[in-house]
Coordinates of C-alpha atoms and ligand atoms in Angstrom, one line a residue:
M1 CA 0.2 -0.1 0.3
G2 CA 0.9 3.8 -1.1
I3 CA 1.1 6.3 1.0
K4 CA -1.6 8.7 0.2
M5 CA -0.7 12.0 -1.5
Y6 CA -2.5 14.9 -1.3
K7 CA -1.7 17.5 -4.5
V8 CA -2.0 20.8 -3.5
M9 CA -2.6 23.9 -5.5
I10 CA -2.2 27.3 -4.3
F11 CA -4.2 30.3 -5.7
I12 CA -3.4 34.1 -4.9
D13 CA -5.4 36.7 -5.0
G14 CA -2.2 38.9 -5.9
T15 CA -4.4 42.3 -5.7
W16 CA -5.9 41.6 -2.2
L17 CA -2.7 40.5 -0.8
Y18 CA -0.6 43.6 -2.3
R19 CA -3.3 45.5 -0.6
T20 CA -2.9 43.7 2.9
L21 CA 0.9 44.0 2.9
P22 CA 1.0 47.1 5.4
R23 CA -1.4 45.8 7.5
L24 CA 1.1 42.8 7.9
A25 CA 3.8 45.4 8.6
E26 CA 1.8 47.0 11.6
Q27 CA 1.4 43.6 12.8
S28 CA 5.0 43.3 12.8
G29 CA 5.9 46.5 13.7
K30 CA 8.5 47.4 10.8
G31 CA 7.6 50.1 8.1
E32 CA 7.6 47.7 5.2
F33 CA 6.4 44.1 5.0
K34 CA 7.6 41.1 2.1
I35 CA 6.2 37.7 1.5
D36 CA 8.8 35.7 1.4
Y37 CA 7.3 33.6 -1.6
G38 CA 9.4 30.3 -1.5
V39 CA 8.2 29.8 1.9
L40 CA 4.6 30.5 1.2
P41 CA 4.0 26.8 -0.1
Q42 CA 5.8 25.0 2.5
V43 CA 3.7 26.8 5.3
V44 CA 0.9 25.9 3.4
A45 CA 1.9 22.2 3.2
R46 CA 2.7 22.0 7.0
E47 CA -0.2 23.5 8.1
L48 CA -2.4 21.4 5.9
A49 CA -0.4 18.3 7.3
E50 CA -1.2 19.6 10.5
R51 CA -4.9 19.8 10.1
L52 CA -5.8 16.3 8.1
G53 CA -2.9 14.8 10.8
V54 CA -0.5 13.3 7.9
D55 CA 3.4 13.8 7.7
P56 CA 4.3 16.8 5.6
S57 CA 5.6 14.5 3.0
G58 CA 2.1 13.7 2.4
I59 CA 1.5 16.9 1.3
D60 CA 2.3 18.1 -2.9
V61 CA 2.1 21.4 -3.5
V62 CA 2.5 20.7 -7.3
R63 CA 1.3 24.4 -8.7
N64 CA 1.3 28.0 -7.4
H65 CA -0.9 30.3 -9.5
I66 CA -0.8 33.9 -9.2
F67 CA -3.5 36.4 -10.2
A68 CA -2.8 40.3 -10.5
S69 CA -3.1 43.3 -12.5
L70 CA -0.5 45.7 -14.0
P71 CA -0.8 48.8 -14.9
T72 CA -0.3 50.8 -18.4
N73 CA -0.1 54.1 -19.9
Y74 CA 0.7 55.2 -16.3
D75 CA 2.7 58.8 -15.7
H76 CA 6.3 58.0 -17.0
L77 CA 7.3 59.3 -13.3
D78 CA 6.1 55.7 -12.3
E79 CA 8.4 54.1 -14.4
G80 CA 10.6 52.8 -12.2
L81 CA 7.6 51.6 -10.0
I82 CA 6.3 49.7 -12.8
T83 CA 10.0 48.4 -13.5
R84 CA 10.4 46.7 -10.1
Q85 CA 6.6 45.3 -10.4
N86 CA 7.1 43.6 -13.4
E87 CA 10.9 42.5 -12.2
F88 CA 8.7 40.9 -9.1
Y89 CA 6.4 39.1 -11.3
K90 CA 9.3 38.2 -12.9
L91 CA 11.4 37.0 -9.6
L92 CA 7.8 34.7 -9.5
R93 CA 7.6 32.9 -12.5
E94 CA 11.4 32.5 -13.1
D95 CA 12.7 31.6 -9.7
Y96 CA 10.2 30.5 -7.7
H97 CA 7.8 28.8 -10.7
Y98 CA 4.7 30.7 -9.7
D99 CA 1.9 30.6 -12.7
T100 CA 1.5 34.4 -13.0
E101 CA -1.7 35.7 -14.5
L102 CA -1.4 39.3 -15.1
F103 CA -4.3 42.0 -16.3
N104 CA -3.6 45.4 -17.5
I105 CA -5.1 48.0 -16.1
D106 CA -5.6 52.0 -18.2
F107 CA -4.2 54.5 -15.6
R108 CA -4.8 57.0 -18.3
G109 CA -1.2 58.9 -17.9
R110 CA -1.9 59.2 -14.2
R111 CA 0.5 58.4 -11.3
V112 CA -0.2 55.0 -9.9
R113 CA -0.4 55.7 -6.5
Q114 CA -3.3 57.2 -5.1
A115 CA -1.4 59.4 -3.2
D116 CA 0.4 61.3 -6.0
R117 CA -2.3 62.2 -7.9
D118 CA -4.6 65.2 -7.4
P119 CA -6.5 64.9 -4.6
A120 CA -9.6 66.6 -7.1
D121 CA -9.0 63.9 -9.5
S122 CA -11.8 61.1 -9.5
F123 CA -10.2 58.8 -11.2
Q124 CA -10.3 55.5 -10.0
P125 CA -8.2 52.6 -11.6
R126 CA -10.6 49.8 -12.8
E127 CA -9.2 46.3 -12.2
K128 CA -10.5 44.1 -14.5
C129 CA -10.4 39.9 -15.0
V130 CA -8.2 39.3 -11.6
D131 CA -11.4 37.8 -9.7
I132 CA -12.9 35.9 -12.5
A133 CA -9.6 35.0 -13.6
L134 CA -8.6 33.5 -10.4
A135 CA -12.2 31.9 -10.1
S136 CA -12.1 30.4 -13.4
K137 CA -8.3 28.6 -13.1
M138 CA -10.2 27.4 -9.7
L139 CA -12.5 25.6 -10.9
Y140 CA -11.3 23.9 -14.4
Q141 CA -8.4 22.7 -11.8
A142 CA -11.5 21.1 -9.4
A143 CA -13.0 19.6 -12.4
M144 CA -9.8 18.1 -13.8
P145 CA -9.9 14.8 -13.4
F146 CA -6.1 14.4 -11.9
G147 CA -5.6 18.4 -11.2
M148 CA -5.7 18.6 -7.4
D149 CA -7.3 17.2 -4.5
I150 CA -6.9 20.5 -2.0
A151 CA -7.1 24.3 -3.2
A152 CA -5.3 26.5 -1.2
A153 CA -6.8 29.9 -1.5
V154 CA -5.1 32.8 -0.8
L155 CA -7.8 35.5 -0.7
G156 CA -10.0 37.7 1.4
D157 CA -12.7 39.0 -0.6
R158 CA -16.5 38.0 -0.3
D159 CA -16.5 37.9 -4.1
F160 CA -14.9 34.0 -3.9
T161 CA -17.8 32.9 -1.7
P162 CA -19.2 30.9 -4.9
V163 CA -16.3 30.0 -6.5
L164 CA -15.4 28.3 -2.8
Q165 CA -18.7 26.6 -2.7
T166 CA -18.2 24.9 -5.9
V167 CA -15.2 24.2 -5.6
R168 CA -16.7 21.6 -2.4
Q169 CA -19.4 20.6 -4.9
L170 CA -16.6 19.1 -7.1
G171 CA -15.2 17.1 -4.3
K172 CA -12.6 18.8 -3.2
R173 CA -11.3 20.4 -0.6
V174 CA -10.8 23.9 0.6
L175 CA -7.9 25.4 3.1
L176 CA -8.8 29.5 3.5
V177 CA -5.4 31.4 3.4
S178 CA -6.3 35.0 4.9
V179 CA -5.6 37.9 7.1
R180 CA -7.8 38.6 9.8
S181 CA -8.0 42.2 9.5
S182 CA -8.3 41.8 5.6
C183 CA -10.8 38.8 5.4
A184 CA -14.5 39.5 5.0
Q185 CA -16.8 38.1 7.8
E186 CA -18.7 35.8 5.8
L187 CA -15.1 33.6 4.7
A188 CA -13.5 33.9 8.3
D189 CA -16.6 32.3 10.2
P190 CA -15.1 29.9 12.5
E191 CA -18.6 28.1 11.9
D192 CA -18.3 28.0 8.2
R193 CA -22.1 28.9 7.8
E194 CA -21.5 29.8 4.1
R195 CA -19.5 26.2 3.5
V196 CA -16.4 27.9 1.8
K197 CA -13.6 25.5 3.3
D198 CA -12.9 21.9 4.9
Y199 CA -10.5 23.4 7.6
D200 CA -9.8 25.9 10.0
T201 CA -8.7 28.8 8.5
L202 CA -4.3 29.4 8.1
W203 CA -4.0 33.0 9.5
M204 CA -1.1 34.2 8.0
D205 CA -0.9 36.9 10.7
D206 CA 0.3 33.7 12.8
H207 CA 3.4 33.2 10.6
I208 CA 4.9 36.5 10.0
E209 CA 7.8 35.9 11.5
E210 CA 8.7 33.3 8.9
L211 CA 6.6 34.6 6.2
E212 CA 8.7 37.8 5.8
L213 CA 11.4 38.1 3.1
R214 CA 14.5 38.0 4.9
Y215 CA 18.0 39.0 3.3
E216 CA 20.7 36.7 5.1
P217 CA 23.9 38.1 4.3
Q218 CA 25.9 35.3 2.4
W219 CA 29.3 34.9 0.7
L220 CA 29.8 35.6 -2.8
E221 CA 32.4 36.4 -5.3
C222 CA 33.0 39.5 -7.1
Q223 CA 32.6 39.0 -11.0
S224 CA 34.0 42.1 -12.0
P225 CA 37.3 42.0 -14.5
E226 CA 38.6 45.1 -12.6
H227 CA 38.0 43.8 -9.2
E228 CA 41.5 43.6 -7.1
G229 CA 42.9 41.4 -4.6
E230 CA 40.1 38.9 -2.4
R231 CA 37.0 38.8 -4.4
R232 CA 35.1 36.9 -2.0
F233 CA 32.5 39.3 0.1
Q234 CA 29.5 38.8 2.3
T235 CA 26.3 40.8 1.2
T236 CA 22.5 40.9 1.4
Y237 CA 22.0 41.2 -1.6
R238 CA 20.3 38.4 -4.2
P239 CA 21.6 38.4 -7.8
R240 CA 18.9 37.0 -9.9
R241 CA 20.4 33.9 -11.4
G242 CA 22.3 34.6 -13.9
E243 CA 23.6 37.9 -13.1
P244 CA 26.9 38.5 -12.3
V245 CA 27.8 39.5 -9.1
Y246 CA 30.0 43.2 -8.4
C247 CA 31.2 44.1 -4.9
D248 CA 30.6 47.3 -3.6
A249 CA 34.1 48.9 -4.7
C250 CA 33.7 47.9 -8.4
R251 CA 29.9 49.2 -8.2
A252 CA 30.7 52.1 -6.6
A253 CA 33.8 52.1 -9.7
Y254 CA 31.0 51.5 -12.2
A255 CA 28.8 54.1 -10.8
Q256 CA 31.6 56.8 -10.8
R257 CA 32.2 55.7 -14.6
R258 CA 28.8 56.5 -15.6
V259 CA 28.4 59.7 -14.0
T260 CA 32.0 60.6 -16.2
S261 CA 30.2 59.3 -19.0
V262 CA 27.6 61.1 -19.0
V263 CA 28.7 64.4 -18.4
T264 CA 31.4 63.6 -21.3
S265 CA 29.5 61.9 -24.1
T266 CA 26.5 62.8 -26.0
Y267 CA 23.4 60.9 -25.1
E268 CA 23.7 58.6 -28.5
D269 CA 27.1 57.8 -27.5
D270 CA 25.3 57.3 -24.5
D271 CA 23.7 54.0 -25.3
Q272 CA 26.4 52.0 -26.2
I273 CA 28.3 52.2 -22.6
D274 CA 28.5 49.5 -20.5
Y275 CA 27.4 50.3 -17.5
G276 CA 27.7 47.2 -16.1
P277 CA 25.2 45.3 -13.6
Q278 CA 23.7 47.1 -10.6
A279 CA 24.7 50.2 -12.6
G280 CA 21.3 52.1 -12.0
L281 CA 21.8 51.7 -8.4
P282 CA 23.1 54.4 -6.4
V283 CA 26.3 54.1 -3.9
I284 CA 26.5 53.8 0.0
G285 CA 26.6 57.8 1.2
E286 CA 25.7 59.3 -2.4
T287 CA 23.3 62.0 -2.3
L288 CA 20.1 61.9 -3.8
E289 CA 16.8 64.0 -4.1
G290 CA 13.3 62.5 -3.3
V291 CA 10.0 63.3 -2.2
V292 CA 8.6 62.3 1.4
E293 CA 6.5 59.8 -0.2
F294 CA 4.1 58.5 3.2
K295 CA 4.8 59.5 6.6
K296 CA 3.3 57.2 9.6
E297 CA 2.7 59.6 12.5
D298 CA 2.8 57.9 15.3
K299 CA 5.4 56.0 14.7
G300 CA 7.9 58.0 13.5
Y301 CA 9.0 56.8 10.5
G302 CA 7.9 57.6 6.8
F303 CA 9.2 57.0 3.1
V304 CA 11.3 59.0 0.3
T305 CA 11.0 57.9 -3.2
T306 CA 13.0 59.0 -5.4
D307 CA 12.3 60.2 -9.2
D308 CA 13.5 56.8 -10.4
G309 CA 11.3 54.9 -8.0
M310 CA 13.3 53.9 -5.5
S311 CA 12.2 53.8 -1.7
F312 CA 14.4 54.9 1.2
F313 CA 12.9 54.6 4.9
F314 CA 13.5 57.5 7.5
H315 CA 13.0 57.7 11.2
L316 CA 12.3 60.7 13.0
S317 CA 16.0 61.2 14.2
D318 CA 17.4 61.1 10.7
L319 CA 15.8 64.7 9.5
E320 CA 18.4 67.3 9.7
G321 CA 16.5 70.9 10.1
L322 CA 13.0 69.5 9.6
D323 CA 10.2 68.9 11.9
F324 CA 8.6 65.7 11.4
E325 CA 4.8 66.8 13.0
T326 CA 5.0 69.5 10.0
L327 CA 7.0 67.2 7.6
E328 CA 4.1 67.0 4.7
E329 CA 4.3 64.4 2.1
G330 CA 5.4 65.5 -1.3
R331 CA 8.0 67.8 0.5
E332 CA 11.4 67.8 -1.9
V333 CA 14.1 66.6 0.0
V334 CA 18.2 65.7 -0.3
F335 CA 19.3 62.7 1.5
E336 CA 22.2 60.6 2.0
V337 CA 22.1 56.7 1.2
K338 CA 22.6 54.8 4.3
T339 CA 21.8 51.3 2.8
L340 CA 20.4 50.4 -0.8
P341 CA 16.5 49.0 -1.6
V342 CA 17.6 45.2 -2.3
G343 CA 15.1 43.0 -4.0
G344 CA 12.2 45.0 -3.9
K345 CA 13.1 46.1 0.0
A346 CA 13.1 49.5 0.5
G347 CA 16.7 51.0 1.3
A348 CA 17.5 53.8 4.6
A349 CA 17.9 57.4 4.2
R350 CA 19.8 59.3 6.7
D351 CA 20.7 63.3 7.1
V352 CA 17.4 64.0 5.6
R353 CA 17.7 68.3 4.5
A354 CA 14.8 70.2 2.8
L355 CA 15.8 70.8 -1.0
E356 CA 16.7 74.0 -1.1
Y357 CA 17.4 75.6 -5.2
E358 CA 20.4 77.0 -6.0
D359 CA 19.2 80.5 -6.5
E360 CA 17.6 80.5 -3.2
E361 CA 21.0 79.1 -1.6
E362 CA 23.1 81.9 -3.5
P363 CA 24.7 84.0 -0.8
L364 CA 24.4 88.1 -1.7
E365 CA 27.8 89.3 -2.8
G366 CA 29.1 93.1 -2.3
Ligands
ZN1 ZN1 35.0 44.0 -7.3

């Protein structure tokens, strides 16, 4: 007699999960919270095994689906933000083997974040297809003869009630994976009066520590041809598969070369210069301009975003000559890079000062 294997598929409402991240950030007591998508299937498998009373090796997570939307036709100022979103989904596909289904939302030339738009602008992005795509895929897999035994539904919107009910009517089981503060009551109901699930809900809130994406320092070898000395160095940066690795010194050298070449070349020549990998990133200690993007009044921190969409965390103690209480979102500032953004995680800023235009600064002479 063989051991019974449970085939599990994970279905993630990416839009909902993205909206939910700030809540998880609050609960974790951090400014930002990123999910480790490599760990999520492991947590699902282990928790399911516990609920089924079987060994975790009897749970086979055969596929992860994520459904989300991606802005198009947005303000060019959001280019950096969208590039990072695209890279994130690429990472999910290529490194974590998720099936990603992305749907475009037309932003009609506007900024992607509501906070960046004119408060008088009543525009609301119209999300298309995400719910229906998730529902269709789940039903399809539930109806397939050998598709799956259990659907792990990572979502929280009430709209999914009928699809979860139907999946169960088709003889498959449902594990609801959600976040307490972002889950519709009908789904969360421990008595399950709507008949949407077969097990106790897996609350991501209870696994925050484990689900958080962390960057453990690791040893890498610098691959720059111009590197001098010991090539091994320790870093928290996680290079994408196939991406060449450069140490801080070699990166700084590239960044310096870029600054020089931009000054000394025309834009046409510019395209042909090999800046090297990660050359678009600033270096630690570099002074950058940005705007205050978000401020958490009661916690005393906020984020600054640069023109190309990089985010930097700051604490009120990082402010120089600025008052945290009166500092308004949208305020233009200059700051020094304390740590770099890595893998979509914000960097940190220090010495955050008001941006003063040169003509204001010019001393009176004579
Ligand atoms: Zn190097």
